[in-house]
Structure formats: structure tokens, C-alpha cells
């Protein structure tokens, strides 16, 4: 049997790197991609085995096309795509710049759409019953005032996940999303280092701790596996119980 190929975007660090590791542990040949060329090369080296790194800015459609062309020529067709790359760009709502808003949507939604479409075209051509997993967030459904573009983008990811799942189901391709809560990565470094911010975050986290990148990656690996063979169009929230609560005192 030939090794299935998985592509993880935003894989130089954090959740993306953990996803690459989990999929490699499950037997995939992994391609790690990131806008940070040096960082992703180091990450692939650390992962070892058959992992390879290819730099790509997920906000750039031409680079996304070139990424898939290169993978298909040098490695093979992508069976599992993890659309993980994402940015937040915080700012005060009343001053939030249209440029920042567009930047966030370009990476977090347009990039996810273009990569999904490009990956799915080859899956359909080759009759590959692949899996696509998008990194959403609890902010798809609960909001924070200082990251308006991020909240809008993750809401978009959830609906894009559903739309793509319907379009690709006739081809046996599954499309799902994972919605992390507060996870201990660089993206959360500001909150983690600020005791007051952590106190607020923990007051909204029934399991009373941050999640780890590996806990998100384990859910991605499940959705990529045959154990999830009848799941498509879903977002699974991995959030320590946050979305279930509605304390008023
Ligand atoms: N950390 C959390 O608490 C949390 C919570 C909910 C959702 N998420 C989501 O998980 C994903 C990963 O987050 P993380 O915490 O690991 O973040 P991170 O900032 O640690 O890592 C993000 C990675 O994406 C890369 N990246 C940024 N812009 C890119 C672009 N244009 N093209 C390609 N790569 C790019 C960065 O270089 C970095 O390696 C994101 O989609 C994020 O929105 C994270």
C-alpha cells in the first residue's frame, strides 16, 4: 500500500505542527507548509521521517496553486488537507482598519476556500476519497470585541465547511472543522503571560486549564481517519466545555 499524503498549512509551530506530528504518527507522509519558510523547514527536520516542507503564503492564490502543483509533482496527490494557517490581528473595533479586516479574511477564509477547491479537484480527478479538515474556533459562534475580523472569518470557515461538504459528498470526500477554545500556543502568548487575562479565560473554561496543541491535533487525526467515515460537514469544538456554559453569577 502506498503512503497517504497529508498537507498541513501553518505547520511551522503550534497547532499546525502538532497536526503534522499526529498525522505522521498515524502513517501519513506529511507535507508541512507555512509562510515562515525558515520555521517550516526546521519543523519538517524536527519531525523527521519522510516529512517535507514547502513555503506558501495562504493569502496568495498563485502561491496556493504552485504549492499543490509542486506537491503533486514531487510527492503525490494530497489525500488529507488540514487548513490550519490563521491570523487574528486584534484591534479596537471603532478604529479597526479595512486593510487588516481583509488580511484576516484572505488568510482565514479565502485561503481555505482556494486550498479546498484545488485539493478537491485532484481528489475528484483521481477518485481519491480524501478528507479536508479546517481549523475553526469557538469564535465562530461566540465573539470577542477586539478581533472582529477573526470572529467573522471563523464563522465563515464553519459555513464554508458545510458548503464544501455538500459539494464534495457525492465524490466521497469528507469536509469537517475543529473549533479550539483557549490553546497554549504563540497565538495565546499574550493571554498566557497576563494573570488577569488568564483569570478571565479560566472563569470561562469549565475544565480549568488551557488545552494543548496535541489535544487539537488528536481530533484532527480522528477526523482524517476511517473512524470518522460517516462524519462530514461538522465542526467539533475542543474547548474544555466553554461553549456549553451560560453562568450569570
Ligand atoms: N491558539 C488558540 O487558542 C486557538 C484557538 C482557536 C483557533 N485557533 C486556530 O488554530 C490555528 C493555528 O493557531 P496557533 O495557535 O497554532 O497559531 P500560531 O500563531 O502559533 O501558528 C500559526 C501558524 O500559521 C502561520 N501563518 C500565518 N499566516 C500565514 C499565511 N498567510 N500563510 C501560511 N501560514 C501562515 C504562522 O507562520 C504560524 O506558523 C489558527 O487557524 C487559529 O485561528 C487557535
PDB file of C-alpha atoms and ligand atoms in Angstrom:
ATOM      1  CA  UNK A   1       0.000   0.000   0.000  1.00  0.00           C
ATOM      2  CA  UNK A   2       1.329   3.475  -0.838  1.00  0.00           C
ATOM      3  CA  UNK A   3       1.574   6.031   1.987  1.00  0.00           C
ATOM      4  CA  UNK A   4      -1.303   8.545   2.027  1.00  0.00           C
ATOM      5  CA  UNK A   5      -0.184  12.187   1.763  1.00  0.00           C
ATOM      6  CA  UNK A   6      -1.345  14.881   4.186  1.00  0.00           C
ATOM      7  CA  UNK A   7      -0.770  18.617   3.747  1.00  0.00           C
ATOM      8  CA  UNK A   8      -0.904  20.862   6.831  1.00  0.00           C
ATOM      9  CA  UNK A   9      -0.821  24.644   6.370  1.00  0.00           C
ATOM     10  CA  UNK A  10       0.587  26.935   9.053  1.00  0.00           C
ATOM     11  CA  UNK A  11       2.677  23.985  10.240  1.00  0.00           C
ATOM     12  CA  UNK A  12       5.859  25.764  11.400  1.00  0.00           C
ATOM     13  CA  UNK A  13       4.624  25.791  15.012  1.00  0.00           C
ATOM     14  CA  UNK A  14       1.676  25.457  17.377  1.00  0.00           C
ATOM     15  CA  UNK A  15      -1.437  23.542  16.388  1.00  0.00           C
ATOM     16  CA  UNK A  16      -0.276  23.060  12.772  1.00  0.00           C
ATOM     17  CA  UNK A  17       2.958  21.374  13.812  1.00  0.00           C
ATOM     18  CA  UNK A  18       1.068  19.173  16.287  1.00  0.00           C
ATOM     19  CA  UNK A  19      -1.331  18.139  13.472  1.00  0.00           C
ATOM     20  CA  UNK A  20       1.612  17.261  11.220  1.00  0.00           C
ATOM     21  CA  UNK A  21       3.090  15.128  14.011  1.00  0.00           C
ATOM     22  CA  UNK A  22      -0.197  13.360  14.790  1.00  0.00           C
ATOM     23  CA  UNK A  23      -0.775  12.534  11.112  1.00  0.00           C
ATOM     24  CA  UNK A  24       2.820  11.319  10.680  1.00  0.00           C
ATOM     25  CA  UNK A  25       2.321   9.098  13.764  1.00  0.00           C
ATOM     26  CA  UNK A  26      -0.786   7.687  12.029  1.00  0.00           C
ATOM     27  CA  UNK A  27       1.285   6.715   8.979  1.00  0.00           C
ATOM     28  CA  UNK A  28       0.742   9.661   6.632  1.00  0.00           C
ATOM     29  CA  UNK A  29       3.544  11.154   4.562  1.00  0.00           C
ATOM     30  CA  UNK A  30       3.268  14.775   5.695  1.00  0.00           C
ATOM     31  CA  UNK A  31       3.914  17.999   3.810  1.00  0.00           C
ATOM     32  CA  UNK A  32       4.309  20.945   6.179  1.00  0.00           C
ATOM     33  CA  UNK A  33       3.634  24.366   4.703  1.00  0.00           C
ATOM     34  CA  UNK A  34       3.913  27.861   6.194  1.00  0.00           C
ATOM     35  CA  UNK A  35       4.560  31.486   5.215  1.00  0.00           C
ATOM     36  CA  UNK A  36       7.583  31.248   7.549  1.00  0.00           C
ATOM     37  CA  UNK A  37       9.972  29.409   5.202  1.00  0.00           C
ATOM     38  CA  UNK A  38      12.808  29.010   7.695  1.00  0.00           C
ATOM     39  CA  UNK A  39      10.493  27.945  10.528  1.00  0.00           C
ATOM     40  CA  UNK A  40       8.693  25.310   8.469  1.00  0.00           C
ATOM     41  CA  UNK A  41      11.963  23.866   7.139  1.00  0.00           C
ATOM     42  CA  UNK A  42      13.121  23.439  10.760  1.00  0.00           C
ATOM     43  CA  UNK A  43       9.761  21.941  11.752  1.00  0.00           C
ATOM     44  CA  UNK A  44       9.960  19.293   8.986  1.00  0.00           C
ATOM     45  CA  UNK A  45      13.516  18.497  10.027  1.00  0.00           C
ATOM     46  CA  UNK A  46      12.426  18.090  13.664  1.00  0.00           C
ATOM     47  CA  UNK A  47       9.546  15.833  12.606  1.00  0.00           C
ATOM     48  CA  UNK A  48      11.979  13.739  10.548  1.00  0.00           C
ATOM     49  CA  UNK A  49      10.963  10.624   8.633  1.00  0.00           C
ATOM     50  CA  UNK A  50       9.523  11.399   5.207  1.00  0.00           C
ATOM     51  CA  UNK A  51       8.205  14.874   6.145  1.00  0.00           C
ATOM     52  CA  UNK A  52       8.898  17.693   3.709  1.00  0.00           C
ATOM     53  CA  UNK A  53       8.489  21.483   3.961  1.00  0.00           C
ATOM     54  CA  UNK A  54       7.238  23.875   1.284  1.00  0.00           C
ATOM     55  CA  UNK A  55       6.818  27.611   1.955  1.00  0.00           C
ATOM     56  CA  UNK A  56       3.475  29.146   0.978  1.00  0.00           C
ATOM     57  CA  UNK A  57       1.510  32.269   1.871  1.00  0.00           C
ATOM     58  CA  UNK A  58      -2.102  31.092   2.144  1.00  0.00           C
ATOM     59  CA  UNK A  59      -3.395  34.594   1.340  1.00  0.00           C
ATOM     60  CA  UNK A  60      -1.900  34.342  -2.165  1.00  0.00           C
ATOM     61  CA  UNK A  61      -3.879  32.313  -4.718  1.00  0.00           C
ATOM     62  CA  UNK A  62      -0.924  31.890  -7.103  1.00  0.00           C
ATOM     63  CA  UNK A  63       1.241  30.510  -4.286  1.00  0.00           C
ATOM     64  CA  UNK A  64      -1.523  28.078  -3.304  1.00  0.00           C
ATOM     65  CA  UNK A  65      -1.722  26.779  -6.888  1.00  0.00           C
ATOM     66  CA  UNK A  66       2.074  26.479  -7.034  1.00  0.00           C
ATOM     67  CA  UNK A  67       2.096  24.630  -3.672  1.00  0.00           C
ATOM     68  CA  UNK A  68      -0.277  21.916  -4.918  1.00  0.00           C
ATOM     69  CA  UNK A  69       1.498  21.694  -8.309  1.00  0.00           C
ATOM     70  CA  UNK A  70       4.822  21.128  -6.527  1.00  0.00           C
ATOM     71  CA  UNK A  71       3.383  18.553  -4.104  1.00  0.00           C
ATOM     72  CA  UNK A  72       1.728  16.614  -6.937  1.00  0.00           C
ATOM     73  CA  UNK A  73       4.959  16.612  -8.986  1.00  0.00           C
ATOM     74  CA  UNK A  74       7.409  15.837  -6.200  1.00  0.00           C
ATOM     75  CA  UNK A  75       5.387  13.911  -3.593  1.00  0.00           C
ATOM     76  CA  UNK A  76       1.988  12.843  -4.973  1.00  0.00           C
ATOM     77  CA  UNK A  77      -1.707  13.762  -4.664  1.00  0.00           C
ATOM     78  CA  UNK A  78      -2.932  15.135  -1.332  1.00  0.00           C
ATOM     79  CA  UNK A  79      -5.337  12.738   0.419  1.00  0.00           C
ATOM     80  CA  UNK A  80      -5.818  14.801   3.592  1.00  0.00           C
ATOM     81  CA  UNK A  81      -5.710  18.592   3.739  1.00  0.00           C
ATOM     82  CA  UNK A  82      -5.564  20.440   7.059  1.00  0.00           C
ATOM     83  CA  UNK A  83      -6.370  24.122   6.511  1.00  0.00           C
ATOM     84  CA  UNK A  84      -4.794  25.342   9.744  1.00  0.00           C
ATOM     85  CA  UNK A  85      -2.990  28.635   8.906  1.00  0.00           C
ATOM     86  CA  UNK A  86      -4.711  31.551  10.594  1.00  0.00           C
ATOM     87  CA  UNK A  87      -4.120  35.046  11.951  1.00  0.00           C
ATOM     88  CA  UNK A  88      -6.083  37.201  14.410  1.00  0.00           C
ATOM     89  CA  UNK A  89      -4.855  40.860  14.129  1.00  0.00           C
ATOM     90  CA  UNK A  90      -6.514  42.353  17.247  1.00  0.00           C
ATOM     91  CA  UNK A  91      -7.613  45.991  17.329  1.00  0.00           C
ATOM     92  CA  UNK A  92     -10.213  48.367  18.776  1.00  0.00           C
ATOM     93  CA  UNK A  93     -13.493  47.900  16.884  1.00  0.00           C
ATOM     94  CA  UNK A  94     -14.082  51.617  16.224  1.00  0.00           C
ATOM     95  CA  UNK A  95     -10.557  52.048  14.769  1.00  0.00           C
ATOM     96  CA  UNK A  96     -10.264  48.665  13.044  1.00  0.00           C
ATOM     97  CA  UNK A  97      -8.690  49.120   9.617  1.00  0.00           C
ATOM     98  CA  UNK A  98     -10.312  47.731   6.454  1.00  0.00           C
ATOM     99  CA  UNK A  99      -6.854  46.529   5.364  1.00  0.00           C
ATOM    100  CA  UNK A 100      -6.464  44.407   8.494  1.00  0.00           C
ATOM    101  CA  UNK A 101     -10.006  43.089   8.079  1.00  0.00           C
ATOM    102  CA  UNK A 102      -9.236  41.986   4.504  1.00  0.00           C
ATOM    103  CA  UNK A 103      -5.863  40.492   5.515  1.00  0.00           C
ATOM    104  CA  UNK A 104      -7.539  38.257   8.088  1.00  0.00           C
ATOM    105  CA  UNK A 105     -10.265  37.146   5.675  1.00  0.00           C
ATOM    106  CA  UNK A 106      -7.684  36.473   2.932  1.00  0.00           C
ATOM    107  CA  UNK A 107      -5.717  34.022   5.104  1.00  0.00           C
ATOM    108  CA  UNK A 108      -8.512  32.556   7.225  1.00  0.00           C
ATOM    109  CA  UNK A 109     -11.316  32.170   4.660  1.00  0.00           C
ATOM    110  CA  UNK A 110     -10.232  32.860   1.055  1.00  0.00           C
ATOM    111  CA  UNK A 111      -7.071  30.757   1.511  1.00  0.00           C
ATOM    112  CA  UNK A 112      -9.136  27.919   2.993  1.00  0.00           C
ATOM    113  CA  UNK A 113     -11.555  28.077   0.044  1.00  0.00           C
ATOM    114  CA  UNK A 114      -8.791  28.120  -2.602  1.00  0.00           C
ATOM    115  CA  UNK A 115      -6.835  25.274  -0.999  1.00  0.00           C
ATOM    116  CA  UNK A 116     -10.003  23.200  -0.548  1.00  0.00           C
ATOM    117  CA  UNK A 117     -11.026  23.746  -4.178  1.00  0.00           C
ATOM    118  CA  UNK A 118      -7.537  22.945  -5.533  1.00  0.00           C
ATOM    119  CA  UNK A 119      -7.133  19.847  -3.350  1.00  0.00           C
ATOM    120  CA  UNK A 120     -10.629  18.600  -4.196  1.00  0.00           C
ATOM    121  CA  UNK A 121     -10.114  18.981  -7.962  1.00  0.00           C
ATOM    122  CA  UNK A 122      -7.273  16.453  -7.868  1.00  0.00           C
ATOM    123  CA  UNK A 123      -9.112  14.176  -5.425  1.00  0.00           C
ATOM    124  CA  UNK A 124     -12.091  14.093  -7.818  1.00  0.00           C
ATOM    125  CA  UNK A 125      -9.849  13.567 -10.894  1.00  0.00           C
ATOM    126  CA  UNK A 126      -8.051  10.665  -9.240  1.00  0.00           C
ATOM    127  CA  UNK A 127     -11.079   9.204  -7.467  1.00  0.00           C
ATOM    128  CA  UNK A 128      -9.431   9.781  -4.080  1.00  0.00           C
ATOM    129  CA  UNK A 129     -11.911   9.660  -1.189  1.00  0.00           C
ATOM    130  CA  UNK A 130      -9.957  12.246   0.779  1.00  0.00           C
ATOM    131  CA  UNK A 131     -10.565  14.291   3.908  1.00  0.00           C
ATOM    132  CA  UNK A 132     -10.360  18.039   4.465  1.00  0.00           C
ATOM    133  CA  UNK A 133     -10.204  19.490   7.966  1.00  0.00           C
ATOM    134  CA  UNK A 134     -10.487  23.233   8.571  1.00  0.00           C
ATOM    135  CA  UNK A 135      -9.253  24.959  11.717  1.00  0.00           C
ATOM    136  CA  UNK A 136     -12.181  26.950  13.033  1.00  0.00           C
ATOM    137  CA  UNK A 137     -12.546  28.362  16.561  1.00  0.00           C
ATOM    138  CA  UNK A 138     -15.098  28.819  19.306  1.00  0.00           C
ATOM    139  CA  UNK A 139     -15.092  32.387  17.926  1.00  0.00           C
ATOM    140  CA  UNK A 140     -17.175  31.061  15.032  1.00  0.00           C
ATOM    141  CA  UNK A 141     -20.091  31.169  17.487  1.00  0.00           C
ATOM    142  CA  UNK A 142     -19.055  33.303  20.486  1.00  0.00           C
ATOM    143  CA  UNK A 143     -17.397  36.659  19.892  1.00  0.00           C
ATOM    144  CA  UNK A 144     -14.648  38.878  21.295  1.00  0.00           C
ATOM    145  CA  UNK A 145     -14.983  42.616  20.517  1.00  0.00           C
ATOM    146  CA  UNK A 146     -11.270  43.184  19.782  1.00  0.00           C
ATOM    147  CA  UNK A 147     -10.979  40.567  16.998  1.00  0.00           C
ATOM    148  CA  UNK A 148     -13.928  41.363  14.699  1.00  0.00           C
ATOM    149  CA  UNK A 149     -12.299  40.082  11.500  1.00  0.00           C
ATOM    150  CA  UNK A 150     -11.188  36.878  13.204  1.00  0.00           C
ATOM    151  CA  UNK A 151     -14.702  36.176  14.532  1.00  0.00           C
ATOM    152  CA  UNK A 152     -16.207  36.859  11.093  1.00  0.00           C
ATOM    153  CA  UNK A 153     -13.584  34.664   9.430  1.00  0.00           C
ATOM    154  CA  UNK A 154     -14.154  31.661  11.695  1.00  0.00           C
ATOM    155  CA  UNK A 155     -17.941  31.939  11.266  1.00  0.00           C
ATOM    156  CA  UNK A 156     -17.146  31.872   7.544  1.00  0.00           C
ATOM    157  CA  UNK A 157     -14.969  28.770   7.973  1.00  0.00           C
ATOM    158  CA  UNK A 158     -17.876  26.892   9.558  1.00  0.00           C
ATOM    159  CA  UNK A 159     -20.264  27.695   6.710  1.00  0.00           C
ATOM    160  CA  UNK A 160     -17.575  27.044   4.078  1.00  0.00           C
ATOM    161  CA  UNK A 161     -17.028  23.653   5.741  1.00  0.00           C
ATOM    162  CA  UNK A 162     -20.727  22.841   5.383  1.00  0.00           C
ATOM    163  CA  UNK A 163     -20.956  24.107   1.798  1.00  0.00           C
ATOM    164  CA  UNK A 164     -17.832  22.194   0.693  1.00  0.00           C
ATOM    165  CA  UNK A 165     -19.019  19.048   2.478  1.00  0.00           C
ATOM    166  CA  UNK A 166     -22.278  19.102   0.476  1.00  0.00           C
ATOM    167  CA  UNK A 167     -20.480  19.791  -2.811  1.00  0.00           C
ATOM    168  CA  UNK A 168     -17.908  17.028  -2.272  1.00  0.00           C
ATOM    169  CA  UNK A 169     -20.006  14.330  -0.573  1.00  0.00           C
ATOM    170  CA  UNK A 170     -21.034  12.784  -3.933  1.00  0.00           C
ATOM    171  CA  UNK A 171     -17.307  12.135  -4.520  1.00  0.00           C
ATOM    172  CA  UNK A 172     -16.818  10.507  -1.110  1.00  0.00           C
ATOM    173  CA  UNK A 173     -14.707  13.437   0.122  1.00  0.00           C
ATOM    174  CA  UNK A 174     -15.400  14.466   3.733  1.00  0.00           C
ATOM    175  CA  UNK A 175     -15.009  18.069   4.941  1.00  0.00           C
ATOM    176  CA  UNK A 176     -15.070  18.905   8.654  1.00  0.00           C
ATOM    177  CA  UNK A 177     -13.751  21.521  11.054  1.00  0.00           C
ATOM    178  CA  UNK A 178     -12.261  21.629  14.541  1.00  0.00           C
ATOM    179  CA  UNK A 179     -13.055  24.573  16.811  1.00  0.00           C
ATOM    180  CA  UNK A 180     -10.424  25.046  19.534  1.00  0.00           C
ATOM    181  CA  UNK A 181     -11.029  27.021  22.724  1.00  0.00           C
ATOM    182  CA  UNK A 182      -8.021  28.550  24.536  1.00  0.00           C
ATOM    183  CA  UNK A 183      -4.970  26.555  23.457  1.00  0.00           C
ATOM    184  CA  UNK A 184      -1.432  27.029  24.734  1.00  0.00           C
ATOM    185  CA  UNK A 185       0.366  28.358  21.598  1.00  0.00           C
ATOM    186  CA  UNK A 186       2.089  31.569  20.417  1.00  0.00           C
ATOM    187  CA  UNK A 187      -1.321  32.935  19.396  1.00  0.00           C
ATOM    188  CA  UNK A 188      -2.376  32.855  23.066  1.00  0.00           C
ATOM    189  CA  UNK A 189       1.012  34.050  24.418  1.00  0.00           C
ATOM    190  CA  UNK A 190      -0.353  37.493  25.382  1.00  0.00           C
ATOM    191  CA  UNK A 191      -3.195  35.976  27.410  1.00  0.00           C
ATOM    192  CA  UNK A 192      -0.994  33.275  28.963  1.00  0.00           C
ATOM    193  CA  UNK A 193       1.516  35.854  30.202  1.00  0.00           C
ATOM    194  CA  UNK A 194      -1.134  38.146  31.731  1.00  0.00           C
ATOM    195  CA  UNK A 195      -2.550  36.816  35.054  1.00  0.00           C
ATOM    196  CA  UNK A 196      -5.685  38.977  34.801  1.00  0.00           C
ATOM    197  CA  UNK A 197      -6.413  37.813  31.235  1.00  0.00           C
ATOM    198  CA  UNK A 198      -5.784  34.202  32.271  1.00  0.00           C
ATOM    199  CA  UNK A 199      -8.183  34.624  35.214  1.00  0.00           C
ATOM    200  CA  UNK A 200     -10.902  35.761  32.820  1.00  0.00           C
ATOM    201  CA  UNK A 201     -10.138  32.938  30.368  1.00  0.00           C
ATOM    202  CA  UNK A 202     -10.250  30.333  33.159  1.00  0.00           C
ATOM    203  CA  UNK A 203     -13.507  31.764  34.524  1.00  0.00           C
ATOM    204  CA  UNK A 204     -14.925  30.763  31.116  1.00  0.00           C
ATOM    205  CA  UNK A 205     -13.250  27.316  30.971  1.00  0.00           C
ATOM    206  CA  UNK A 206     -15.061  24.572  32.936  1.00  0.00           C
ATOM    207  CA  UNK A 207     -12.063  22.181  32.708  1.00  0.00           C
ATOM    208  CA  UNK A 208      -9.980  24.969  34.344  1.00  0.00           C
ATOM    209  CA  UNK A 209      -6.913  24.805  32.125  1.00  0.00           C
ATOM    210  CA  UNK A 210      -5.661  25.710  28.665  1.00  0.00           C
ATOM    211  CA  UNK A 211      -5.852  23.000  26.018  1.00  0.00           C
ATOM    212  CA  UNK A 212      -2.713  21.697  24.325  1.00  0.00           C
ATOM    213  CA  UNK A 213      -1.929  21.717  20.609  1.00  0.00           C
ATOM    214  CA  UNK A 214      -1.792  17.912  20.785  1.00  0.00           C
ATOM    215  CA  UNK A 215      -5.389  17.752  22.049  1.00  0.00           C
ATOM    216  CA  UNK A 216      -6.495  19.644  18.921  1.00  0.00           C
ATOM    217  CA  UNK A 217      -4.269  17.512  16.677  1.00  0.00           C
ATOM    218  CA  UNK A 218      -5.761  14.295  18.088  1.00  0.00           C
ATOM    219  CA  UNK A 219      -9.220  15.467  16.983  1.00  0.00           C
ATOM    220  CA  UNK A 220      -7.886  16.385  13.528  1.00  0.00           C
ATOM    221  CA  UNK A 221      -6.272  12.928  13.249  1.00  0.00           C
ATOM    222  CA  UNK A 222      -9.593  11.319  14.214  1.00  0.00           C
ATOM    223  CA  UNK A 223     -11.453  13.293  11.521  1.00  0.00           C
ATOM    224  CA  UNK A 224      -8.774  12.310   8.976  1.00  0.00           C
ATOM    225  CA  UNK A 225      -9.155   8.633   9.831  1.00  0.00           C
ATOM    226  CA  UNK A 226     -11.638   5.979   8.757  1.00  0.00           C
ATOM    227  CA  UNK A 227     -13.020   6.080  12.322  1.00  0.00           C
ATOM    228  CA  UNK A 228     -14.792   9.282  11.195  1.00  0.00           C
ATOM    229  CA  UNK A 229     -16.006   7.762   7.911  1.00  0.00           C
ATOM    230  CA  UNK A 230     -19.658   8.883   8.369  1.00  0.00           C
ATOM    231  CA  UNK A 231     -18.888  12.407   9.645  1.00  0.00           C
ATOM    232  CA  UNK A 232     -18.966  15.307   7.202  1.00  0.00           C
ATOM    233  CA  UNK A 233     -19.968  18.983   7.413  1.00  0.00           C
ATOM    234  CA  UNK A 234     -19.381  19.038  11.185  1.00  0.00           C
ATOM    235  CA  UNK A 235     -17.398  21.319  13.475  1.00  0.00           C
ATOM    236  CA  UNK A 236     -16.130  19.592  16.622  1.00  0.00           C
ATOM    237  CA  UNK A 237     -15.366  22.028  19.447  1.00  0.00           C
ATOM    238  CA  UNK A 238     -12.396  21.149  21.642  1.00  0.00           C
ATOM    239  CA  UNK A 239     -12.765  23.858  24.255  1.00  0.00           C
ATOM    240  CA  UNK A 240     -12.722  22.463  27.796  1.00  0.00           C
ATOM    241  CA  UNK A 241     -16.509  22.902  27.987  1.00  0.00           C
ATOM    242  CA  UNK A 242     -16.651  26.630  27.233  1.00  0.00           C
ATOM    243  CA  UNK A 243     -19.489  26.672  24.727  1.00  0.00           C
ATOM    244  CA  UNK A 244     -21.813  24.707  26.977  1.00  0.00           C
ATOM    245  CA  UNK A 245     -21.906  27.208  29.806  1.00  0.00           C
ATOM    246  CA  UNK A 246     -24.026  30.262  30.442  1.00  0.00           C
ATOM    247  CA  UNK A 247     -23.210  31.311  34.002  1.00  0.00           C
ATOM    248  CA  UNK A 248     -24.840  34.530  35.045  1.00  0.00           C
ATOM    249  CA  UNK A 249     -23.374  34.637  38.549  1.00  0.00           C
TER     250      UNK A 249
HETATM  251  N1  LIG B   1      -4.297  29.001  19.955  1.00  0.00           N
HETATM  252  C1  LIG B   1      -5.596  29.083  20.171  1.00  0.00           C
HETATM  253  O1  LIG B   1      -6.056  29.273  21.307  1.00  0.00           O
HETATM  254  C2  LIG B   1      -6.575  28.916  19.012  1.00  0.00           C
HETATM  255  C3  LIG B   1      -7.943  28.932  19.321  1.00  0.00           C
HETATM  256  C4  LIG B   1      -8.860  28.785  18.285  1.00  0.00           C
HETATM  257  C5  LIG B   1      -8.424  28.600  16.980  1.00  0.00           C
HETATM  258  N2  LIG B   1      -7.098  28.592  16.710  1.00  0.00           N
HETATM  259  C6  LIG B   1      -6.710  28.422  15.304  1.00  0.00           C
HETATM  260  O2  LIG B   1      -5.726  27.421  15.150  1.00  0.00           O
HETATM  261  C7  LIG B   1      -4.884  27.732  14.041  1.00  0.00           C
HETATM  262  C8  LIG B   1      -3.426  27.682  14.472  1.00  0.00           C
HETATM  263  O3  LIG B   1      -3.252  28.551  15.563  1.00  0.00           O
HETATM  264  P1  LIG B   1      -1.988  28.523  16.531  1.00  0.00           P
HETATM  265  O4  LIG B   1      -2.481  28.845  17.879  1.00  0.00           O
HETATM  266  O5  LIG B   1      -1.167  27.316  16.291  1.00  0.00           O
HETATM  267  O6  LIG B   1      -1.258  29.829  15.967  1.00  0.00           O
HETATM  268  P2  LIG B   1       0.279  30.200  15.801  1.00  0.00           P
HETATM  269  O7  LIG B   1       0.281  31.675  15.616  1.00  0.00           O
HETATM  270  O8  LIG B   1       1.114  29.585  16.875  1.00  0.00           O
HETATM  271  O9  LIG B   1       0.649  29.483  14.410  1.00  0.00           O
HETATM  272  C9  LIG B   1       0.078  29.880  13.208  1.00  0.00           C
HETATM  273  C10 LIG B   1       0.986  29.465  12.066  1.00  0.00           C
HETATM  274  O10 LIG B   1       0.376  29.927  10.848  1.00  0.00           O
HETATM  275  C11 LIG B   1       1.375  30.541  10.054  1.00  0.00           C
HETATM  276  N3  LIG B   1       0.768  31.530   9.164  1.00  0.00           N
HETATM  277  C12 LIG B   1       0.303  32.773   9.470  1.00  0.00           C
HETATM  278  N4  LIG B   1      -0.111  33.401   8.362  1.00  0.00           N
HETATM  279  C13 LIG B   1       0.091  32.544   7.326  1.00  0.00           C
HETATM  280  C14 LIG B   1      -0.124  32.621   5.929  1.00  0.00           C
HETATM  281  N5  LIG B   1      -0.585  33.731   5.348  1.00  0.00           N
HETATM  282  N6  LIG B   1       0.181  31.543   5.165  1.00  0.00           N
HETATM  283  C15 LIG B   1       0.706  30.419   5.724  1.00  0.00           C
HETATM  284  N7  LIG B   1       0.956  30.303   7.051  1.00  0.00           N
HETATM  285  C16 LIG B   1       0.646  31.346   7.835  1.00  0.00           C
HETATM  286  C17 LIG B   1       2.323  31.198  11.047  1.00  0.00           C
HETATM  287  O11 LIG B   1       3.590  31.466  10.454  1.00  0.00           O
HETATM  288  C18 LIG B   1       2.375  30.125  12.142  1.00  0.00           C
HETATM  289  O12 LIG B   1       3.389  29.168  11.902  1.00  0.00           O
HETATM  290  C19 LIG B   1      -5.344  29.089  13.512  1.00  0.00           C
HETATM  291  O13 LIG B   1      -6.224  28.927  12.425  1.00  0.00           O
HETATM  292  C20 LIG B   1      -6.093  29.673  14.702  1.00  0.00           C
HETATM  293  O14 LIG B   1      -7.071  30.613  14.325  1.00  0.00           O
HETATM  294  C21 LIG B   1      -6.157  28.753  17.693  1.00  0.00           C
END
